[in-house]
């Protein structure tokens, strides 16, 4: 009986429960954006507060799923967060160092999760992810933010493991600097190889 109840809870969280949680996440992030937009405190203070609350909210939602069993909900959390951040970016001052740092870490966490997925995303899922990242990157570039460049470059391929730089690193061949590879590839991939999938 207990096993059946546990299975029902897992299915609820993995399907309808996941959708409901992501909807609540989106609503909370919209509220953070509204508070930022209407804030009357100094810009740096408002940006700092937004970044702190964003990180705290994402941490709370990231802990709702065991990524070792099903990492896809966490990927959804990251993509919802990126979309929300794009909307909030025009109201965030670059004088606050956390503004760039939070987005960089969010993008890096997203890349690491993609590298650790037990199976590749379906073509439809990958195309949706590609579109979201590309649109987000272009909008952020309008505000002078290039923190998603690494993730956007990775998403240009037909799959996360189709990137030629990652394939070169995997084969332990020397990188071709003429291809303009991003140094973050080697750092992220090396960390992934050294930690395996246990970081999830």
mmCIF file of N, CA, C and O in Angstrom, residues 51-111:
data_model
loop_
_atom_site.group_PDB
_atom_site.id
_atom_site.type_symbol
_atom_site.label_atom_id
_atom_site.label_comp_id
_atom_site.label_asym_id
_atom_site.label_seq_id
_atom_site.Cartn_x
_atom_site.Cartn_y
_atom_site.Cartn_z
ATOM 1 N N UNK A 51 18.039 39.892 -6.901
ATOM 2 C CA UNK A 51 18.919 38.746 -7.146
ATOM 3 C C UNK A 51 18.881 37.757 -5.986
ATOM 4 O O UNK A 51 18.853 36.541 -6.192
ATOM 5 N N UNK A 52 18.874 38.282 -4.770
ATOM 6 C CA UNK A 52 18.833 37.416 -3.597
ATOM 7 C C UNK A 52 17.532 36.631 -3.543
ATOM 8 O O UNK A 52 17.529 35.421 -3.279
ATOM 9 N N UNK A 53 16.427 37.312 -3.787
ATOM 10 C CA UNK A 53 15.130 36.632 -3.747
ATOM 11 C C UNK A 53 14.979 35.637 -4.891
ATOM 12 O O UNK A 53 14.363 34.577 -4.729
ATOM 13 N N UNK A 54 15.529 35.982 -6.043
ATOM 14 C CA UNK A 54 15.482 35.067 -7.181
ATOM 15 C C UNK A 54 16.223 33.777 -6.853
ATOM 16 O O UNK A 54 15.705 32.673 -7.074
ATOM 17 N N UNK A 55 17.426 33.906 -6.313
ATOM 18 C CA UNK A 55 18.224 32.724 -5.971
ATOM 19 C C UNK A 55 17.538 31.882 -4.904
ATOM 20 O O UNK A 55 17.519 30.652 -4.984
ATOM 21 N N UNK A 56 16.972 32.539 -3.911
ATOM 22 C CA UNK A 56 16.282 31.822 -2.844
ATOM 23 C C UNK A 56 15.070 31.066 -3.391
ATOM 24 O O UNK A 56 14.829 29.907 -3.036
ATOM 25 N N UNK A 57 14.327 31.707 -4.278
ATOM 26 C CA UNK A 57 13.149 31.070 -4.873
ATOM 27 C C UNK A 57 13.542 29.872 -5.725
ATOM 28 O O UNK A 57 12.917 28.800 -5.635
ATOM 29 N N UNK A 58 14.581 30.021 -6.528
ATOM 30 C CA UNK A 58 15.023 28.916 -7.380
ATOM 31 C C UNK A 58 15.521 27.744 -6.543
ATOM 32 O O UNK A 58 15.291 26.578 -6.885
ATOM 33 N N UNK A 59 16.206 28.047 -5.451
ATOM 34 C CA UNK A 59 16.700 26.981 -4.579
ATOM 35 C C UNK A 59 15.543 26.188 -3.979
ATOM 36 O O UNK A 59 15.579 24.958 -3.913
ATOM 37 N N UNK A 60 14.519 26.894 -3.568
ATOM 38 C CA UNK A 60 13.347 26.231 -2.988
ATOM 39 C C UNK A 60 12.692 25.293 -3.999
ATOM 40 O O UNK A 60 12.298 24.168 -3.650
ATOM 41 N N UNK A 61 12.589 25.730 -5.240
ATOM 42 C CA UNK A 61 11.941 24.891 -6.248
ATOM 43 C C UNK A 61 12.865 23.782 -6.733
ATOM 44 O O UNK A 61 12.404 22.686 -7.055
ATOM 45 N N UNK A 62 14.154 24.045 -6.793
ATOM 46 C CA UNK A 62 15.099 23.020 -7.248
ATOM 47 C C UNK A 62 15.125 21.833 -6.295
ATOM 48 O O UNK A 62 15.387 20.697 -6.710
ATOM 49 N N UNK A 63 14.831 22.073 -5.040
ATOM 50 C CA UNK A 63 14.862 21.012 -4.035
ATOM 51 C C UNK A 63 13.601 20.146 -4.062
ATOM 52 O O UNK A 63 13.516 19.156 -3.336
ATOM 53 N N UNK A 64 12.631 20.498 -4.883
ATOM 54 C CA UNK A 64 11.379 19.742 -4.932
ATOM 55 C C UNK A 64 11.503 18.439 -5.716
ATOM 56 O O UNK A 64 10.667 17.550 -5.590
ATOM 57 N N UNK A 65 12.549 18.331 -6.552
ATOM 58 C CA UNK A 65 12.717 17.128 -7.360
ATOM 59 C C UNK A 65 14.096 16.517 -7.153
ATOM 60 O O UNK A 65 15.067 17.233 -6.932
ATOM 61 N N UNK A 66 14.164 15.189 -7.258
ATOM 62 C CA UNK A 66 15.436 14.495 -7.214
ATOM 63 C C UNK A 66 15.972 14.436 -8.638
ATOM 64 O O UNK A 66 15.473 13.673 -9.464
ATOM 65 N N UNK A 67 16.969 15.233 -8.897
ATOM 66 C CA UNK A 67 17.468 15.315 -10.270
ATOM 67 C C UNK A 67 18.128 14.023 -10.732
ATOM 68 O O UNK A 67 18.266 13.798 -11.932
ATOM 69 N N UNK A 68 18.565 13.190 -9.794
ATOM 70 C CA UNK A 68 19.167 11.917 -10.185
ATOM 71 C C UNK A 68 18.124 10.982 -10.786
ATOM 72 O O UNK A 68 18.451 10.061 -11.538
ATOM 73 N N UNK A 69 16.839 11.209 -10.438
ATOM 74 C CA UNK A 69 15.758 10.370 -10.969
ATOM 75 C C UNK A 69 15.110 11.008 -12.194
ATOM 76 O O UNK A 69 14.790 10.334 -13.161
ATOM 77 N N UNK A 70 14.882 12.309 -12.143
ATOM 78 C CA UNK A 70 14.241 13.004 -13.263
ATOM 79 C C UNK A 70 14.721 14.448 -13.294
ATOM 80 O O UNK A 70 14.171 15.308 -12.606
ATOM 81 N N UNK A 71 15.762 14.741 -14.073
ATOM 82 C CA UNK A 71 16.332 16.085 -14.109
ATOM 83 C C UNK A 71 15.544 17.079 -14.959
ATOM 84 O O UNK A 71 15.796 18.277 -14.898
ATOM 85 N N UNK A 72 14.580 16.610 -15.755
ATOM 86 C CA UNK A 72 13.867 17.505 -16.653
ATOM 87 C C UNK A 72 13.101 18.622 -15.936
ATOM 88 O O UNK A 72 13.096 19.759 -16.403
ATOM 89 N N UNK A 73 12.442 18.338 -14.784
ATOM 90 C CA UNK A 73 11.768 19.444 -14.090
ATOM 91 C C UNK A 73 12.726 20.563 -13.692
ATOM 92 O O UNK A 73 12.368 21.737 -13.747
ATOM 93 N N UNK A 74 13.955 20.202 -13.315
ATOM 94 C CA UNK A 74 14.925 21.233 -12.948
ATOM 95 C C UNK A 74 15.327 22.057 -14.166
ATOM 96 O O UNK A 74 15.532 23.270 -14.062
ATOM 97 N N UNK A 75 15.409 21.410 -15.327
ATOM 98 C CA UNK A 75 15.702 22.146 -16.553
ATOM 99 C C UNK A 75 14.587 23.139 -16.832
ATOM 100 O O UNK A 75 14.837 24.268 -17.282
ATOM 101 N N UNK A 76 13.349 22.737 -16.561
ATOM 102 C CA UNK A 76 12.209 23.633 -16.721
ATOM 103 C C UNK A 76 12.316 24.816 -15.758
ATOM 104 O O UNK A 76 12.001 25.952 -16.109
ATOM 105 N N UNK A 77 12.752 24.533 -14.535
ATOM 106 C CA UNK A 77 12.936 25.601 -13.548
ATOM 107 C C UNK A 77 13.941 26.622 -14.071
ATOM 108 O O UNK A 77 13.726 27.836 -13.997
ATOM 109 N N UNK A 78 15.049 26.134 -14.617
ATOM 110 C CA UNK A 78 16.080 27.029 -15.152
ATOM 111 C C UNK A 78 15.548 27.869 -16.313
ATOM 112 O O UNK A 78 15.828 29.067 -16.401
ATOM 113 N N UNK A 79 14.800 27.238 -17.213
ATOM 114 C CA UNK A 79 14.314 27.977 -18.380
ATOM 115 C C UNK A 79 13.259 29.015 -17.984
ATOM 116 O O UNK A 79 13.235 30.117 -18.537
ATOM 117 N N UNK A 80 12.401 28.664 -17.029
ATOM 118 C CA UNK A 80 11.427 29.639 -16.527
ATOM 119 C C UNK A 80 12.152 30.814 -15.887
ATOM 120 O O UNK A 80 11.779 31.978 -16.075
ATOM 121 N N UNK A 81 13.217 30.520 -15.153
ATOM 122 C CA UNK A 81 13.994 31.572 -14.498
ATOM 123 C C UNK A 81 14.673 32.484 -15.519
ATOM 124 O O UNK A 81 14.719 33.708 -15.349
ATOM 125 N N UNK A 82 15.205 31.893 -16.577
ATOM 126 C CA UNK A 82 15.864 32.689 -17.618
ATOM 127 C C UNK A 82 14.860 33.623 -18.285
ATOM 128 O O UNK A 82 15.145 34.808 -18.504
ATOM 129 N N UNK A 83 13.681 33.103 -18.598
ATOM 130 C CA UNK A 83 12.650 33.928 -19.221
ATOM 131 C C UNK A 83 12.248 35.087 -18.307
ATOM 132 O O UNK A 83 12.066 36.225 -18.763
ATOM 133 N N UNK A 84 12.114 34.804 -17.029
ATOM 134 C CA UNK A 84 11.742 35.843 -16.073
ATOM 135 C C UNK A 84 12.847 36.888 -15.943
ATOM 136 O O UNK A 84 12.582 38.088 -15.880
ATOM 137 N N UNK A 85 14.080 36.416 -15.927
ATOM 138 C CA UNK A 85 15.221 37.325 -15.790
ATOM 139 C C UNK A 85 15.303 38.276 -16.981
ATOM 140 O O UNK A 85 15.626 39.454 -16.825
ATOM 141 N N UNK A 86 15.005 37.763 -18.157
ATOM 142 C CA UNK A 86 15.032 38.600 -19.361
ATOM 143 C C UNK A 86 14.060 39.774 -19.221
ATOM 144 O O UNK A 86 14.373 40.913 -19.579
ATOM 145 N N UNK A 87 12.875 39.502 -18.672
ATOM 146 C CA UNK A 87 11.881 40.558 -18.492
ATOM 147 C C UNK A 87 12.320 41.574 -17.434
ATOM 148 O O UNK A 87 12.002 42.761 -17.537
ATOM 149 N N UNK A 88 13.043 41.077 -16.439
ATOM 150 C CA UNK A 88 13.467 41.960 -15.349
ATOM 151 C C UNK A 88 14.738 42.744 -15.683
ATOM 152 O O UNK A 88 14.991 43.792 -15.076
ATOM 153 N N UNK A 89 15.509 42.275 -16.649
ATOM 154 C CA UNK A 89 16.836 42.855 -16.914
ATOM 155 C C UNK A 89 16.822 44.367 -17.165
ATOM 156 O O UNK A 89 17.716 45.075 -16.680
ATOM 157 N N UNK A 90 15.856 44.925 -17.897
ATOM 158 C CA UNK A 90 15.883 46.380 -18.126
ATOM 159 C C UNK A 90 15.794 47.201 -16.847
ATOM 160 O O UNK A 90 16.180 48.375 -16.835
ATOM 161 N N UNK A 91 15.340 46.586 -15.759
ATOM 162 C CA UNK A 91 15.184 47.314 -14.495
ATOM 163 C C UNK A 91 16.327 47.020 -13.520
ATOM 164 O O UNK A 91 16.298 47.483 -12.384
ATOM 165 N N UNK A 92 17.313 46.242 -13.985
ATOM 166 C CA UNK A 92 18.445 45.883 -13.138
ATOM 167 C C UNK A 92 19.674 46.693 -13.532
ATOM 168 O O UNK A 92 20.082 46.677 -14.694
ATOM 169 N N UNK A 93 20.258 47.382 -12.584
ATOM 170 C CA UNK A 93 21.442 48.174 -12.878
ATOM 171 C C UNK A 93 22.691 47.303 -12.903
ATOM 172 O O UNK A 93 22.868 46.412 -12.055
ATOM 173 N N UNK A 94 23.554 47.560 -13.859
ATOM 174 C CA UNK A 94 24.804 46.816 -13.973
ATOM 175 C C UNK A 94 25.794 47.200 -12.884
ATOM 176 O O UNK A 94 26.838 46.550 -12.736
ATOM 177 N N UNK A 95 25.479 48.247 -12.129
ATOM 178 C CA UNK A 95 26.339 48.644 -11.014
ATOM 179 C C UNK A 95 26.314 47.599 -9.901
ATOM 180 O O UNK A 95 27.210 47.561 -9.067
ATOM 181 N N UNK A 96 25.276 46.771 -9.909
ATOM 182 C CA UNK A 96 25.190 45.672 -8.942
ATOM 183 C C UNK A 96 25.883 44.460 -9.554
ATOM 184 O O UNK A 96 25.433 43.927 -10.569
ATOM 185 N N UNK A 97 26.962 44.002 -8.935
ATOM 186 C CA UNK A 97 27.740 42.901 -9.506
ATOM 187 C C UNK A 97 26.965 41.587 -9.544
ATOM 188 O O UNK A 97 27.255 40.703 -10.368
ATOM 189 N N UNK A 98 25.959 41.460 -8.696
ATOM 190 C CA UNK A 98 25.175 40.225 -8.679
ATOM 191 C C UNK A 98 24.327 40.054 -9.932
ATOM 192 O O UNK A 98 23.926 38.930 -10.267
ATOM 193 N N UNK A 99 24.027 41.131 -10.618
ATOM 194 C CA UNK A 99 23.173 41.074 -11.802
ATOM 195 C C UNK A 99 23.772 40.157 -12.862
ATOM 196 O O UNK A 99 23.100 39.278 -13.408
ATOM 197 N N UNK A 100 25.047 40.340 -13.150
ATOM 198 C CA UNK A 100 25.713 39.492 -14.143
ATOM 199 C C UNK A 100 26.043 38.121 -13.556
ATOM 200 O O UNK A 100 25.911 37.100 -14.231
ATOM 201 N N UNK A 101 26.439 38.094 -12.290
ATOM 202 C CA UNK A 101 26.857 36.844 -11.652
ATOM 203 C C UNK A 101 25.722 35.831 -11.583
ATOM 204 O O UNK A 101 25.922 34.645 -11.878
ATOM 205 N N UNK A 102 24.533 36.280 -11.219
ATOM 206 C CA UNK A 102 23.396 35.374 -11.103
ATOM 207 C C UNK A 102 23.073 34.734 -12.455
ATOM 208 O O UNK A 102 22.843 33.523 -12.549
ATOM 209 N N UNK A 103 23.072 35.534 -13.506
ATOM 210 C CA UNK A 103 22.751 35.002 -14.835
ATOM 211 C C UNK A 103 23.836 34.055 -15.324
ATOM 212 O O UNK A 103 23.546 33.021 -15.933
ATOM 213 N N UNK A 104 25.092 34.385 -15.051
ATOM 214 C CA UNK A 104 26.193 33.511 -15.450
ATOM 215 C C UNK A 104 26.077 32.145 -14.775
ATOM 216 O O UNK A 104 26.245 31.098 -15.408
ATOM 217 N N UNK A 105 25.783 32.164 -13.490
ATOM 218 C CA UNK A 105 25.669 30.900 -12.753
ATOM 219 C C UNK A 105 24.443 30.113 -13.183
ATOM 220 O O UNK A 105 24.470 28.885 -13.224
ATOM 221 N N UNK A 106 23.378 30.823 -13.502
ATOM 222 C CA UNK A 106 22.168 30.164 -13.976
ATOM 223 C C UNK A 106 22.434 29.472 -15.307
ATOM 224 O O UNK A 106 22.034 28.322 -15.520
ATOM 225 N N UNK A 107 23.125 30.172 -16.201
ATOM 226 C CA UNK A 107 23.447 29.593 -17.506
ATOM 227 C C UNK A 107 24.390 28.399 -17.352
ATOM 228 O O UNK A 107 24.213 27.365 -18.013
ATOM 229 N N UNK A 108 25.379 28.521 -16.484
ATOM 230 C CA UNK A 108 26.336 27.435 -16.273
ATOM 231 C C UNK A 108 25.647 26.216 -15.669
ATOM 232 O O UNK A 108 25.910 25.081 -16.063
ATOM 233 N N UNK A 109 24.742 26.446 -14.712
ATOM 234 C CA UNK A 109 24.000 25.341 -14.107
ATOM 235 C C UNK A 109 23.150 24.637 -15.157
ATOM 236 O O UNK A 109 23.012 23.405 -15.150
ATOM 237 N N UNK A 110 22.586 25.410 -16.060
ATOM 238 C CA UNK A 110 21.769 24.854 -17.137
ATOM 239 C C UNK A 110 22.620 23.979 -18.053
ATOM 240 O O UNK A 110 22.214 22.878 -18.432
ATOM 241 N N UNK A 111 23.808 24.447 -18.394
ATOM 242 C CA UNK A 111 24.712 23.674 -19.246
ATOM 243 C C UNK A 111 25.119 22.384 -18.551
ATOM 244 O O UNK A 111 25.102 21.300 -19.146
#
